[in-house]
C-alpha positions as YAML, in Angstrom:
chain: A
units: angstrom
residues:
- id: 1
  name: MET
  ca: [131.56, 159.96, 14.58]
- id: 2
  name: ILE
  ca: [128.29, 161.87, 15.15]
- id: 3
  name: SER
  ca: [128.17, 163.53, 18.55]
- id: 4
  name: LEU
  ca: [125.57, 162.20, 20.99]
- id: 5
  name: PHE
  ca: [124.82, 165.79, 21.86]
- id: 6
  name: ASN
  ca: [123.50, 166.35, 18.38]
- id: 7
  name: LYS
  ca: [120.92, 163.61, 18.99]
- id: 8
  name: GLY
  ca: [119.36, 165.28, 22.02]
- id: 9
  name: PHE
  ca: [121.56, 163.29, 24.40]
- id: 10
  name: ASN
  ca: [121.25, 164.45, 28.05]
- id: 11
  name: VAL
  ca: [124.09, 166.95, 28.46]
- id: 12
  name: THR
  ca: [125.73, 166.72, 31.86]
- id: 13
  name: SER
  ca: [129.22, 167.68, 32.91]
- id: 14
  name: ARG
  ca: [130.10, 163.97, 33.02]
- id: 15
  name: ASN
  ca: [128.84, 163.43, 29.44]
- id: 16
  name: ARG
  ca: [130.70, 166.58, 28.29]
- id: 17
  name: MET
  ca: [134.02, 165.46, 29.84]
- id: 18
  name: LEU
  ca: [133.72, 161.96, 28.39]
- id: 19
  name: SER
  ca: [132.79, 163.34, 25.00]
- id: 20
  name: ALA
  ca: [135.81, 165.62, 25.03]
- id: 21
  name: ILE
  ca: [138.17, 162.83, 26.08]
- id: 22
  name: GLU
  ca: [136.83, 160.54, 23.37]
- id: 23
  name: PHE
  ca: [136.85, 163.22, 20.71]
- id: 24
  name: ARG
  ca: [133.04, 162.99, 20.26]
- id: 25
  name: ASN
  ca: [132.42, 166.71, 19.58]
- id: 26
  name: PRO
  ca: [131.19, 167.98, 22.93]
- id: 27
  name: ASP
  ca: [128.66, 170.78, 22.96]
- id: 28
  name: MET
  ca: [131.40, 173.02, 24.49]
- id: 29
  name: ILE
  ca: [134.94, 172.77, 25.87]
- id: 30
  name: PRO
  ca: [134.72, 171.49, 29.53]
- id: 31
  name: VAL
  ca: [135.56, 173.97, 32.24]
- id: 32
  name: VAL
  ca: [137.58, 172.62, 35.08]
- id: 33
  name: TYR
  ca: [138.56, 174.75, 38.07]
- id: 34
  name: HIS
  ca: [141.43, 174.18, 40.52]
- id: 35
  name: PRO
  ca: [140.57, 174.61, 44.24]
- id: 36
  name: SER
  ca: [143.29, 177.09, 45.11]
- id: 37
  name: PRO
  ca: [142.32, 179.71, 47.63]
- id: 38
  name: ALA
  ca: [144.92, 182.20, 46.46]
- id: 39
  name: GLY
  ca: [142.80, 183.63, 43.55]
- id: 40
  name: LEU
  ca: [139.70, 184.07, 45.64]
- id: 41
  name: TYR
  ca: [141.70, 185.70, 48.41]
- id: 42
  name: THR
  ca: [143.25, 188.12, 46.00]
- id: 43
  name: HIS
  ca: [140.22, 188.91, 43.81]
- id: 44
  name: GLY
  ca: [137.39, 188.28, 46.19]
- id: 45
  name: LYS
  ca: [133.75, 188.37, 45.24]
- id: 46
  name: LYS
  ca: [134.41, 189.29, 41.64]
- id: 47
  name: LEU
  ca: [136.11, 186.00, 41.03]
- id: 48
  name: LEU
  ca: [133.62, 184.08, 43.13]
- id: 49
  name: SER
  ca: [130.79, 185.57, 41.01]
- id: 50
  name: LEU
  ca: [132.64, 184.57, 37.79]
- id: 51
  name: PHE
  ca: [132.91, 181.01, 39.07]
- id: 52
  name: GLN
  ca: [129.26, 180.91, 39.95]
- id: 53
  name: TYR
  ca: [128.23, 182.40, 36.61]
- id: 54
  name: TYR
  ca: [130.31, 179.83, 34.64]
- id: 55
  name: PRO
  ca: [129.81, 176.68, 36.68]
- id: 56
  name: PRO
  ca: [132.65, 174.10, 36.50]
- id: 57
  name: ASP
  ca: [132.44, 170.61, 34.84]
- id: 58
  name: ASN
  ca: [134.35, 169.10, 37.84]
- id: 59
  name: PRO
  ca: [132.65, 168.50, 41.21]
- id: 60
  name: ILE
  ca: [133.83, 171.54, 43.11]
- id: 61
  name: SER
  ca: [132.03, 174.43, 44.71]
- id: 62
  name: PHE
  ca: [133.14, 177.95, 45.47]
- id: 63
  name: ASP
  ca: [131.05, 179.45, 48.23]
- id: 64
  name: VAL
  ca: [133.53, 180.74, 50.75]
- id: 65
  name: ILE
  ca: [136.41, 183.11, 50.44]
- id: 66
  name: THR
  ca: [139.15, 181.65, 52.63]
- id: 67
  name: THR
  ca: [141.39, 184.17, 54.41]
- id: 68
  name: PRO
  ca: [144.40, 183.82, 56.67]
- id: 69
  name: THR
  ca: [143.99, 184.22, 60.42]
- id: 70
  name: GLY
  ca: [145.56, 187.07, 62.33]
- id: 71
  name: ALA
  ca: [148.02, 184.71, 64.04]
- id: 72
  name: THR
  ca: [149.66, 183.97, 60.70]
- id: 73
  name: PHE
  ca: [150.93, 187.55, 60.21]
- id: 74
  name: ASP
  ca: [154.10, 188.84, 61.69]
- id: 75
  name: ASN
  ca: [154.74, 192.20, 63.42]
- id: 76
  name: TYR
  ca: [155.27, 193.86, 60.08]
- id: 77
  name: GLY
  ca: [152.00, 192.59, 58.53]
- id: 78
  name: ASN
  ca: [153.60, 189.87, 56.43]
- id: 79
  name: TYR
  ca: [151.94, 186.52, 56.03]
- id: 80
  name: ASN
  ca: [154.06, 183.63, 57.35]
- id: 81
  name: GLU
  ca: [152.72, 180.28, 58.36]
- id: 82
  name: ILE
  ca: [154.35, 176.92, 59.31]
- id: 83
  name: ARG
  ca: [152.19, 173.78, 58.80]
- id: 84
  name: LYS
  ca: [152.96, 170.11, 59.04]
- id: 85
  name: ASP
  ca: [151.30, 167.79, 56.51]
- id: 86
  name: GLU
  ca: [150.26, 164.17, 56.88]
- id: 87
  name: TRP
  ca: [153.73, 163.02, 55.61]
- id: 88
  name: GLY
  ca: [155.43, 164.71, 58.55]
- id: 89
  name: VAL
  ca: [156.89, 167.50, 56.49]
- id: 90
  name: GLU
  ca: [156.81, 171.02, 57.92]
- id: 91
  name: TRP
  ca: [156.09, 173.66, 55.20]
- id: 92
  name: GLU
  ca: [156.62, 177.36, 55.39]
- id: 93
  name: TYR
  ca: [154.12, 179.53, 53.56]
- id: 94
  name: ARG
  ca: [154.87, 183.08, 52.59]
- id: 95
  name: ILE
  ca: [152.01, 183.79, 50.11]
- id: 96
  name: PHE
  ca: [148.53, 182.77, 51.24]
- id: 97
  name: GLY
  ca: [147.06, 180.04, 49.11]
- id: 98
  name: ILE
  ca: [150.34, 179.36, 47.21]
- id: 99
  name: GLN
  ca: [152.41, 176.20, 47.87]
- id: 100
  name: GLY
  ca: [155.13, 176.73, 50.41]
- id: 101
  name: HIS
  ca: [158.64, 175.27, 50.79]
- id: 102
  name: PRO
  ca: [159.64, 172.32, 53.07]
- id: 103
  name: VAL
  ca: [161.66, 173.51, 56.04]
- id: 104
  name: LYS
  ca: [161.72, 170.35, 58.21]
- id: 105
  name: TYR
  ca: [161.75, 166.72, 57.08]
- id: 106
  name: PRO
  ca: [160.40, 163.71, 58.92]
- id: 107
  name: PHE
  ca: [163.74, 161.82, 58.62]
- id: 108
  name: HIS
  ca: [167.30, 162.54, 57.47]
- id: 109
  name: GLY
  ca: [168.99, 159.86, 55.35]
- id: 110
  name: TRP
  ca: [167.76, 156.60, 53.82]
- id: 111
  name: GLU
  ca: [168.89, 154.51, 56.77]
- id: 112
  name: LEU
  ca: [166.29, 156.30, 58.93]
- id: 113
  name: ALA
  ca: [163.79, 156.00, 56.08]
- id: 114
  name: LYS
  ca: [163.62, 152.29, 56.77]
- id: 115
  name: SER
  ca: [161.47, 152.95, 59.85]
- id: 116
  name: TYR
  ca: [159.40, 155.78, 58.31]
- id: 117
  name: LYS
  ca: [155.72, 155.15, 58.46]
- id: 118
  name: PHE
  ca: [153.65, 156.31, 55.54]
- id: 119
  name: PRO
  ca: [150.43, 158.27, 56.10]
- id: 120
  name: ALA
  ca: [147.18, 156.41, 56.39]
- id: 121
  name: LEU
  ca: [145.63, 155.90, 52.98]
- id: 122
  name: PRO
  ca: [143.19, 158.75, 52.07]
- id: 123
  name: SER
  ca: [139.63, 158.14, 53.28]
- id: 124
  name: ILE
  ca: [137.18, 158.07, 50.42]
- id: 125
  name: ASP
  ca: [133.36, 158.44, 50.83]
- id: 126
  name: SER
  ca: [132.06, 155.94, 48.23]
- id: 127
  name: GLU
  ca: [128.44, 157.18, 48.70]
- id: 128
  name: LYS
  ca: [129.59, 160.74, 47.96]
- id: 129
  name: ILE
  ca: [131.51, 159.53, 44.91]
- id: 130
  name: ALA
  ca: [128.45, 157.66, 43.65]
- id: 131
  name: LYS
  ca: [126.33, 160.78, 43.99]
- id: 132
  name: GLN
  ca: [128.93, 162.91, 42.14]
- id: 133
  name: ARG
  ca: [129.13, 160.40, 39.31]
- id: 134
  name: GLU
  ca: [125.49, 161.08, 38.49]
- id: 135
  name: GLY
  ca: [126.56, 164.44, 37.02]
- id: 136
  name: TYR
  ca: [130.32, 164.52, 36.90]
- id: 137
  name: LEU
  ca: [133.41, 162.61, 35.86]
- id: 138
  name: VAL
  ca: [135.15, 162.12, 39.17]
- id: 139
  name: CYS
  ca: [138.90, 162.46, 39.27]
- id: 140
  name: SER
  ca: [141.34, 161.61, 42.04]
- id: 141
  name: GLU
  ca: [143.78, 163.90, 43.69]
- id: 142
  name: VAL
  ca: [147.07, 164.05, 41.81]
- id: 143
  name: ILE
  ca: [149.48, 161.19, 42.60]
- id: 144
  name: SER
  ca: [153.12, 162.16, 42.60]
- id: 145
  name: ILE
  ca: [156.28, 160.09, 42.94]
- id: 146
  name: TRP
  ca: [159.16, 162.48, 41.90]
- id: 147
  name: GLU
  ca: [157.71, 165.53, 43.57]
- id: 148
  name: ARG
  ca: [156.90, 163.61, 46.66]
- id: 149
  name: LEU
  ca: [160.56, 162.58, 46.90]
- id: 150
  name: TYR
  ca: [161.87, 166.12, 46.93]
- id: 151
  name: ALA
  ca: [159.13, 167.19, 49.34]
- id: 152
  name: ILE
  ca: [160.10, 164.55, 51.85]
- id: 153
  name: GLN
  ca: [163.92, 164.99, 51.55]
- id: 154
  name: PRO
  ca: [166.16, 167.87, 50.39]
- id: 155
  name: MET
  ca: [166.14, 168.37, 46.66]
- id: 156
  name: GLU
  ca: [169.88, 168.31, 46.23]
- id: 157
  name: GLN
  ca: [170.03, 165.01, 48.11]
- id: 158
  name: ILE
  ca: [167.42, 163.53, 45.83]
- id: 159
  name: LEU
  ca: [169.29, 164.65, 42.73]
- id: 160
  name: MET
  ca: [172.61, 163.25, 43.92]
- id: 161
  name: ASP
  ca: [171.12, 159.91, 45.05]
- id: 162
  name: THR
  ca: [169.24, 159.59, 41.82]
- id: 163
  name: LEU
  ca: [172.46, 160.05, 39.84]
- id: 164
  name: THR
  ca: [174.40, 157.49, 42.03]
- id: 165
  name: GLU
  ca: [171.38, 155.10, 42.17]
- id: 166
  name: ASP
  ca: [171.62, 155.02, 45.92]
- id: 167
  name: PRO
  ca: [170.22, 151.72, 47.27]
- id: 168
  name: GLY
  ca: [168.40, 153.48, 50.15]
- id: 169
  name: LEU
  ca: [166.62, 155.77, 47.68]
- id: 170
  name: LEU
  ca: [165.65, 152.89, 45.40]
- id: 171
  name: SER
  ca: [164.28, 150.93, 48.41]
- id: 172
  name: PHE
  ca: [162.21, 153.94, 49.58]
- id: 173
  name: LEU
  ca: [160.93, 154.33, 45.98]
- id: 174
  name: ASP
  ca: [159.75, 150.72, 46.02]
- id: 175
  name: ARG
  ca: [157.82, 151.44, 49.26]
- id: 176
  name: LEU
  ca: [156.42, 154.69, 47.82]
- id: 177
  name: VAL
  ca: [155.14, 152.91, 44.65]
- id: 178
  name: GLU
  ca: [153.48, 150.17, 46.78]
- id: 179
  name: TYR
  ca: [151.81, 152.88, 48.88]
- id: 180
  name: TRP
  ca: [150.39, 154.61, 45.84]
- id: 181
  name: LEU
  ca: [149.27, 151.32, 44.33]
- id: 182
  name: SER
  ca: [147.24, 150.61, 47.48]
- id: 183
  name: ALA
  ca: [145.78, 154.15, 47.25]
- id: 184
  name: ILE
  ca: [144.90, 153.65, 43.60]
- id: 185
  name: TYR
  ca: [143.06, 150.39, 44.29]
- id: 186
  name: ASN
  ca: [141.08, 152.09, 47.03]
- id: 187
  name: MET
  ca: [140.16, 154.89, 44.61]
- id: 188
  name: LEU
  ca: [138.98, 152.51, 41.96]
- id: 189
  name: ASP
  ca: [137.01, 150.44, 44.51]
- id: 190
  name: ALA
  ca: [135.30, 153.60, 45.71]
- id: 191
  name: GLY
  ca: [134.12, 154.37, 42.13]
- id: 192
  name: ILE
  ca: [136.56, 157.16, 41.15]
- id: 193
  name: ASP
  ca: [136.65, 157.36, 37.35]
- id: 194
  name: VAL
  ca: [140.02, 158.88, 36.65]
- id: 195
  name: VAL
  ca: [143.29, 158.48, 38.56]
- id: 196
  name: MET
  ca: [145.49, 161.50, 38.00]
- id: 197
  name: PHE
  ca: [149.26, 161.51, 37.99]
- id: 198
  name: GLY
  ca: [151.49, 164.60, 38.03]
- id: 199
  name: ASP
  ca: [155.23, 165.16, 38.34]
- id: 200
  name: ASP
  ca: [157.25, 168.19, 37.25]
- id: 201
  name: TRP
  ca: [160.43, 166.91, 35.64]
- id: 202
  name: GLY
  ca: [161.70, 170.11, 33.99]
- id: 203
  name: THR
  ca: [163.07, 173.52, 34.44]
- id: 204
  name: GLN
  ca: [162.75, 176.44, 31.94]
- id: 205
  name: GLN
  ca: [165.89, 175.21, 30.18]
- id: 206
  name: ALA
  ca: [166.26, 171.46, 30.62]
- id: 207
  name: PRO
  ca: [165.02, 168.39, 32.46]
- id: 208
  name: LEU
  ca: [165.88, 168.14, 36.15]
- id: 209
  name: ILE
  ca: [167.57, 164.81, 35.53]
- id: 210
  name: SER
  ca: [168.91, 163.03, 32.43]
- id: 211
  name: PRO
  ca: [166.18, 161.02, 30.67]
- id: 212
  name: LYS
  ca: [168.73, 158.19, 30.64]
- id: 213
  name: LEU
  ca: [168.16, 157.75, 34.37]
- id: 214
  name: LEU
  ca: [164.49, 157.10, 34.04]
...
């Protein structure tokens, strides 16, 4: 197939991404940046200048170098911060800008999970999405099922209950899937082009669980 770019087609980041996805010989490989503050905090203005010199093909801007506040450092100068997310999980962060570890869960055991209230569905500005789509292919935040499970309950409990096919876990999974389905419909109604899914099922040596359990 002849690339549209070779015919003087208007090259936008949106067209470039679509051309790459559909194997239509884009003018260049799309550049997609991840909005993690860790790199900017570590490398500062040099990395910020690099991002600005090579603009991304996803709708994200880098104009501020985020830094931790003084209150997040202990008496020895080490960064340490506890934050609660919208799921009711408290996370401890030891490296600024890098994902922390859950230290407190919103419930303990699947019996208590029956009364657990899921977060409000993410608010989406459809007008903003429509504006972004003029130049960009708009992707959603990553939807996770497996990783969400072991963020909301201890990892070892999730592994054991998956192996034994615990009814409480399976019931919670049904609710979680329904929640994400509602979120997906909202994303599509708002005009988001691509719904992204992401779950890490493996270690460096083997899968976290047997594929037979999936």
